[in-house]
Amino acid sequence: MNGETRRLSRALRQHVESLRALGVAAVPATEPGHPATVRWRGGRRECRTPQANGPPSKEEQLASLAEAVAACRRCPLYQTRTHAVISDGSPRAELVFVGEAPGRDEDLQGVPFVGRAGQLLTKMIEAMGLKREQVYICNVLKDRPPGNRTPLPEEMEACLPFLEEQLRIVRPKVICALGSVAVKALLGPYVAITRVRGEVREYQGIPLVPTFHPAYLLRNPAAKKLAWEDLKKVKSLLQQ
Ligand code: URA
């Protein structure tokens, strides 16, 4: 097996494991143009018809993922949510921002990063010369933890397959992990933001830049200077 085959085989194995964790029991092969039927534990569900010629588009894959999130009962947070919050921005983005979990405003609107921290994130994106619609924004958890408490390890574990799927589908050029929870989810439970901030790490072969969460920057404006250094690093990775 050469390097590329090994990488593809690793990615395929991870994809199958993610699907299994999401409750998909079997995915039968379908002919182009036929509706795909995905069998979930406990029932069958029709997916959208794939593109007439070829595999489902990123948009179609993300729409299926959104359905799976809506049906998810893997942790109790679905009981207290108003909306599941999946993503904002472009599925074809070169840059993905990963935050922690929806807060109150996000839960009410069903869109990530729309509250005060979100407004700061939008300004950070614009300071990089980008528009919010050009990037893809998502969180580790898709449902709001009550009172905006820090996500529990078991909630992160339950929700992580969705984030892994989002990153596999979008496959951006660069990932920017916002704060401690995103860093732990993507780099490992013992990795501290204070230790890796300022470095360029990797997630599944994609450069990952850890930086402070915008909510932390609102509480500690002096740290904005360091965050700007990180965003400049992201910009230069995008230009490479
Ligand atoms: N904080 C997050 O981490 N994500 C959001 O969507 C909003 C605030």
Short mmCIF file of C-alpha atoms and ligand atoms in Angstrom, two decimals:
data_model
loop_
_atom_site.label_atom_id
_atom_site.label_comp_id
_atom_site.label_asym_id
_atom_site.label_seq_id
_atom_site.Cartn_x
_atom_site.Cartn_y
_atom_site.Cartn_z
CA MET A 1 0.00 0.00 0.00
CA ASN A 2 1.43 3.40 -0.87
CA GLY A 3 1.05 6.52 1.32
CA GLU A 4 -2.02 7.86 -0.51
CA THR A 5 -3.81 4.48 -0.34
CA ARG A 6 -2.99 4.26 3.37
CA ARG A 7 -4.40 7.77 3.92
CA LEU A 8 -7.59 6.93 1.99
CA SER A 9 -7.99 3.66 3.82
CA ARG A 10 -7.57 5.44 7.20
CA ALA A 11 -10.10 8.12 6.16
CA LEU A 12 -12.58 5.45 4.99
CA ARG A 13 -12.20 3.51 8.25
CA GLN A 14 -12.81 6.71 10.24
CA HIS A 15 -15.87 7.52 8.10
CA VAL A 16 -17.36 4.06 8.70
CA GLU A 17 -16.68 4.35 12.44
CA SER A 18 -18.35 7.79 12.50
CA LEU A 19 -21.42 6.44 10.69
CA ARG A 20 -21.61 3.53 13.11
CA ALA A 21 -21.38 5.92 16.06
CA LEU A 22 -24.20 7.96 14.51
CA GLY A 23 -26.41 4.88 14.48
CA VAL A 24 -26.15 3.92 10.80
CA ALA A 25 -26.35 0.15 10.61
CA ALA A 26 -25.99 -0.30 6.83
CA VAL A 27 -25.64 1.83 3.70
CA PRO A 28 -26.70 -0.16 0.63
CA ALA A 29 -25.13 0.69 -2.72
CA THR A 30 -27.57 2.54 -5.00
CA GLU A 31 -27.58 3.30 -8.67
CA PRO A 32 -27.19 6.97 -9.61
CA GLY A 33 -30.56 8.71 -9.55
CA HIS A 34 -32.17 6.26 -7.11
CA PRO A 35 -33.07 7.47 -3.65
CA ALA A 36 -30.55 6.18 -1.14
CA THR A 37 -32.07 4.33 1.77
CA VAL A 38 -29.99 4.46 4.90
CA ARG A 39 -30.93 1.95 7.55
CA TRP A 40 -30.70 3.33 11.06
CA ARG A 41 -30.83 1.25 14.19
CA GLY A 42 -34.53 1.14 14.96
CA GLY A 43 -35.83 2.05 11.51
CA ARG A 44 -35.26 3.02 7.89
CA ARG A 45 -34.93 6.50 6.56
CA GLU A 46 -34.90 7.83 3.03
CA CYS A 47 -32.08 10.20 2.22
CA ARG A 48 -32.18 12.83 -0.52
CA THR A 49 -31.74 11.55 -4.02
CA PRO A 50 -28.04 11.69 -4.86
CA GLN A 51 -26.83 13.82 -7.77
CA ALA A 52 -27.80 12.14 -11.03
CA ASN A 53 -24.19 11.40 -11.88
CA GLY A 54 -21.81 10.73 -9.08
CA PRO A 55 -21.62 10.85 -5.34
CA PRO A 56 -23.79 13.11 -3.13
CA SER A 57 -22.65 16.73 -3.00
CA LYS A 58 -21.26 18.30 0.17
CA GLU A 59 -24.62 20.06 0.62
CA GLU A 60 -26.52 16.77 0.36
CA GLN A 61 -24.17 15.04 2.77
CA LEU A 62 -24.53 17.88 5.26
CA ALA A 63 -28.33 17.81 4.90
CA SER A 64 -28.29 14.09 5.81
CA LEU A 65 -26.07 14.89 8.76
CA ALA A 66 -28.51 17.60 9.90
CA GLU A 67 -31.30 14.99 9.86
CA ALA A 68 -29.18 12.66 11.96
CA VAL A 69 -28.50 15.45 14.48
CA ALA A 70 -32.24 16.23 14.68
CA ALA A 71 -32.96 12.56 15.46
CA CYS A 72 -30.05 12.13 17.90
CA ARG A 73 -30.80 10.91 21.42
CA ARG A 74 -27.25 9.96 22.38
CA CYS A 75 -27.17 12.38 25.33
CA PRO A 76 -29.95 14.15 27.26
CA LEU A 77 -29.29 17.63 25.82
CA TYR A 78 -31.93 17.19 23.08
CA GLN A 79 -34.54 17.36 25.85
CA THR A 80 -33.73 20.96 26.75
CA ARG A 81 -32.83 22.44 23.37
CA THR A 82 -34.97 24.79 21.31
CA HIS A 83 -33.00 24.09 18.13
CA ALA A 84 -30.06 21.88 17.32
CA VAL A 85 -27.31 24.17 16.02
CA ILE A 86 -25.32 22.62 13.20
CA SER A 87 -23.42 25.17 11.14
CA ASP A 88 -23.31 28.47 9.36
CA GLY A 89 -21.42 29.49 6.24
CA SER A 90 -20.23 27.63 3.18
CA PRO A 91 -19.86 23.83 2.91
CA ARG A 92 -17.16 24.61 0.33
CA ALA A 93 -15.15 26.86 2.65
CA GLU A 94 -11.38 26.65 2.84
CA LEU A 95 -11.49 27.69 6.50
CA VAL A 96 -13.53 26.08 9.29
CA PHE A 97 -13.96 27.58 12.76
CA VAL A 98 -14.85 25.12 15.52
CA GLY A 99 -16.36 26.51 18.73
CA GLU A 100 -17.64 24.91 21.92
CA ALA A 101 -21.44 24.67 22.05
CA PRO A 102 -24.48 26.82 21.32
CA GLY A 103 -25.38 29.47 23.88
CA ARG A 104 -28.79 31.00 24.53
CA ASP A 105 -28.98 33.11 21.35
CA GLU A 106 -27.73 30.26 19.19
CA ASP A 107 -30.24 27.83 20.74
CA LEU A 108 -33.08 30.26 20.02
CA GLN A 109 -32.04 30.96 16.42
CA GLY A 110 -30.53 27.60 15.43
CA VAL A 111 -27.40 29.33 14.11
CA PRO A 112 -23.90 29.18 15.65
CA PHE A 113 -22.09 32.25 16.94
CA VAL A 114 -24.84 34.86 16.73
CA GLY A 115 -24.60 36.25 20.29
CA ARG A 116 -21.94 38.63 21.67
CA ALA A 117 -19.11 36.12 21.16
CA GLY A 118 -20.44 35.51 17.66
CA GLN A 119 -20.37 39.20 16.83
CA LEU A 120 -16.73 39.29 17.87
CA LEU A 121 -16.01 36.18 15.76
CA THR A 122 -17.63 37.89 12.75
CA LYS A 123 -15.35 40.93 13.31
CA MET A 124 -12.32 38.62 13.54
CA ILE A 125 -13.29 36.97 10.24
CA GLU A 126 -13.75 40.35 8.58
CA ALA A 127 -10.41 41.56 9.94
CA MET A 128 -8.86 38.66 8.01
CA GLY A 129 -10.38 40.08 4.83
CA LEU A 130 -13.06 37.38 4.63
CA LYS A 131 -16.85 37.38 4.84
CA ARG A 132 -18.69 35.20 7.32
CA GLU A 133 -20.45 33.46 4.39
CA GLN A 134 -17.07 32.38 2.99
CA VAL A 135 -16.08 30.30 6.02
CA TYR A 136 -17.79 27.34 7.73
CA ILE A 137 -18.64 27.71 11.43
CA CYS A 138 -19.63 24.87 13.73
CA ASN A 139 -19.32 23.64 17.31
CA VAL A 140 -18.26 20.53 19.20
CA LEU A 141 -21.76 20.17 20.72
CA LYS A 142 -24.85 20.70 18.61
CA ASP A 143 -27.20 21.30 21.58
CA ARG A 144 -26.94 23.95 24.29
CA PRO A 145 -25.81 22.75 27.70
CA PRO A 146 -28.22 24.17 30.32
CA GLY A 147 -27.04 27.54 31.63
CA ASN A 148 -24.14 27.47 29.12
CA ARG A 149 -22.12 25.22 31.40
CA THR A 150 -18.96 23.60 30.03
CA PRO A 151 -19.76 20.45 28.01
CA LEU A 152 -19.34 17.18 29.92
CA PRO A 153 -16.84 14.62 28.56
CA GLU A 154 -19.68 12.18 27.82
CA GLU A 155 -21.58 14.88 25.87
CA MET A 156 -18.45 15.62 23.85
CA GLU A 157 -17.91 11.93 23.15
CA ALA A 158 -21.55 11.50 22.07
CA CYS A 159 -21.46 14.51 19.73
CA LEU A 160 -17.93 14.18 18.33
CA PRO A 161 -18.89 11.87 15.40
CA PHE A 162 -21.02 14.71 14.00
CA LEU A 163 -18.10 17.14 14.06
CA GLU A 164 -15.80 14.51 12.55
CA GLU A 165 -18.32 14.02 9.74
CA GLN A 166 -18.63 17.77 9.14
CA LEU A 167 -14.85 18.09 8.85
CA ARG A 168 -14.65 15.05 6.58
CA ILE A 169 -17.34 16.47 4.29
CA VAL A 170 -16.09 20.07 4.16
CA ARG A 171 -12.41 19.00 4.22
CA PRO A 172 -11.12 22.60 4.53
CA LYS A 173 -7.58 23.80 3.92
CA VAL A 174 -7.29 25.09 7.51
CA ILE A 175 -9.15 24.54 10.80
CA CYS A 176 -9.19 27.16 13.54
CA ALA A 177 -10.08 25.66 16.95
CA LEU A 178 -11.68 28.24 19.22
CA GLY A 179 -10.87 27.59 22.87
CA SER A 180 -10.29 24.72 25.19
CA VAL A 181 -13.27 22.48 24.33
CA ALA A 182 -12.56 22.55 20.56
CA VAL A 183 -8.86 21.89 21.18
CA LYS A 184 -9.61 18.90 23.42
CA ALA A 185 -12.17 17.49 20.97
CA LEU A 186 -9.82 17.72 17.98
CA LEU A 187 -6.37 17.19 19.51
CA GLY A 188 -7.06 15.04 22.56
CA PRO A 189 -8.60 15.31 26.02
CA TYR A 190 -5.30 16.17 27.74
CA VAL A 191 -4.25 18.94 25.37
CA ALA A 192 -4.48 22.39 26.99
CA ILE A 193 -5.19 25.50 24.92
CA THR A 194 -2.56 27.41 26.92
CA ARG A 195 0.09 24.92 25.81
CA VAL A 196 -0.74 24.67 22.10
CA ARG A 197 -1.86 28.22 21.34
CA GLY A 198 0.63 29.87 19.03
CA GLU A 199 1.50 26.56 17.32
CA VAL A 200 0.20 24.97 14.13
CA ARG A 201 -1.06 21.43 14.82
CA GLU A 202 -2.77 18.92 12.53
CA TYR A 203 -6.16 17.21 12.41
CA GLN A 204 -6.46 14.35 9.89
CA GLY A 205 -3.73 15.91 7.75
CA ILE A 206 -5.32 19.40 7.88
CA PRO A 207 -3.35 22.25 9.55
CA LEU A 208 -5.12 23.27 12.76
CA VAL A 209 -4.51 26.60 14.49
CA PRO A 210 -5.69 26.74 18.12
CA THR A 211 -6.69 30.16 19.40
CA PHE A 212 -8.68 31.75 22.21
CA HIS A 213 -12.45 31.48 22.21
CA PRO A 214 -14.13 34.84 21.41
CA ALA A 215 -16.02 34.66 24.75
CA TYR A 216 -12.65 34.50 26.52
CA LEU A 217 -11.47 37.49 24.47
CA LEU A 218 -14.53 39.47 25.59
CA ARG A 219 -13.52 38.82 29.20
CA ASN A 220 -9.78 39.31 28.55
CA PRO A 221 -9.37 41.94 25.83
CA ALA A 222 -5.58 41.98 26.34
CA ALA A 223 -5.45 38.52 24.75
CA LYS A 224 -6.85 39.87 21.45
CA LYS A 225 -3.30 40.70 20.34
CA LEU A 226 -2.28 37.04 20.59
CA ALA A 227 -5.48 35.92 18.87
CA TRP A 228 -4.68 38.28 15.99
CA GLU A 229 -1.24 36.64 15.65
CA ASP A 230 -3.02 33.28 15.37
CA LEU A 231 -5.42 34.60 12.72
CA LYS A 232 -2.48 35.95 10.70
CA LYS A 233 -1.04 32.43 10.82
CA VAL A 234 -4.38 31.07 9.53
CA LYS A 235 -4.31 33.61 6.68
CA SER A 236 -0.83 32.66 5.65
CA LEU A 237 -1.74 28.94 5.68
CA LEU A 238 -4.73 29.73 3.46
CA GLN A 239 -2.45 31.52 1.01
CA GLN A 240 0.05 28.65 0.78
N1 URA B 1 -19.96 29.93 21.79
C1 URA B 1 -19.67 28.83 21.07
O1 URA B 1 -18.70 28.13 21.34
N2 URA B 1 -20.43 28.54 20.05
C2 URA B 1 -21.47 29.28 19.69
O2 URA B 1 -22.12 28.94 18.72
C3 URA B 1 -21.74 30.43 20.44
C4 URA B 1 -20.98 30.75 21.49
#
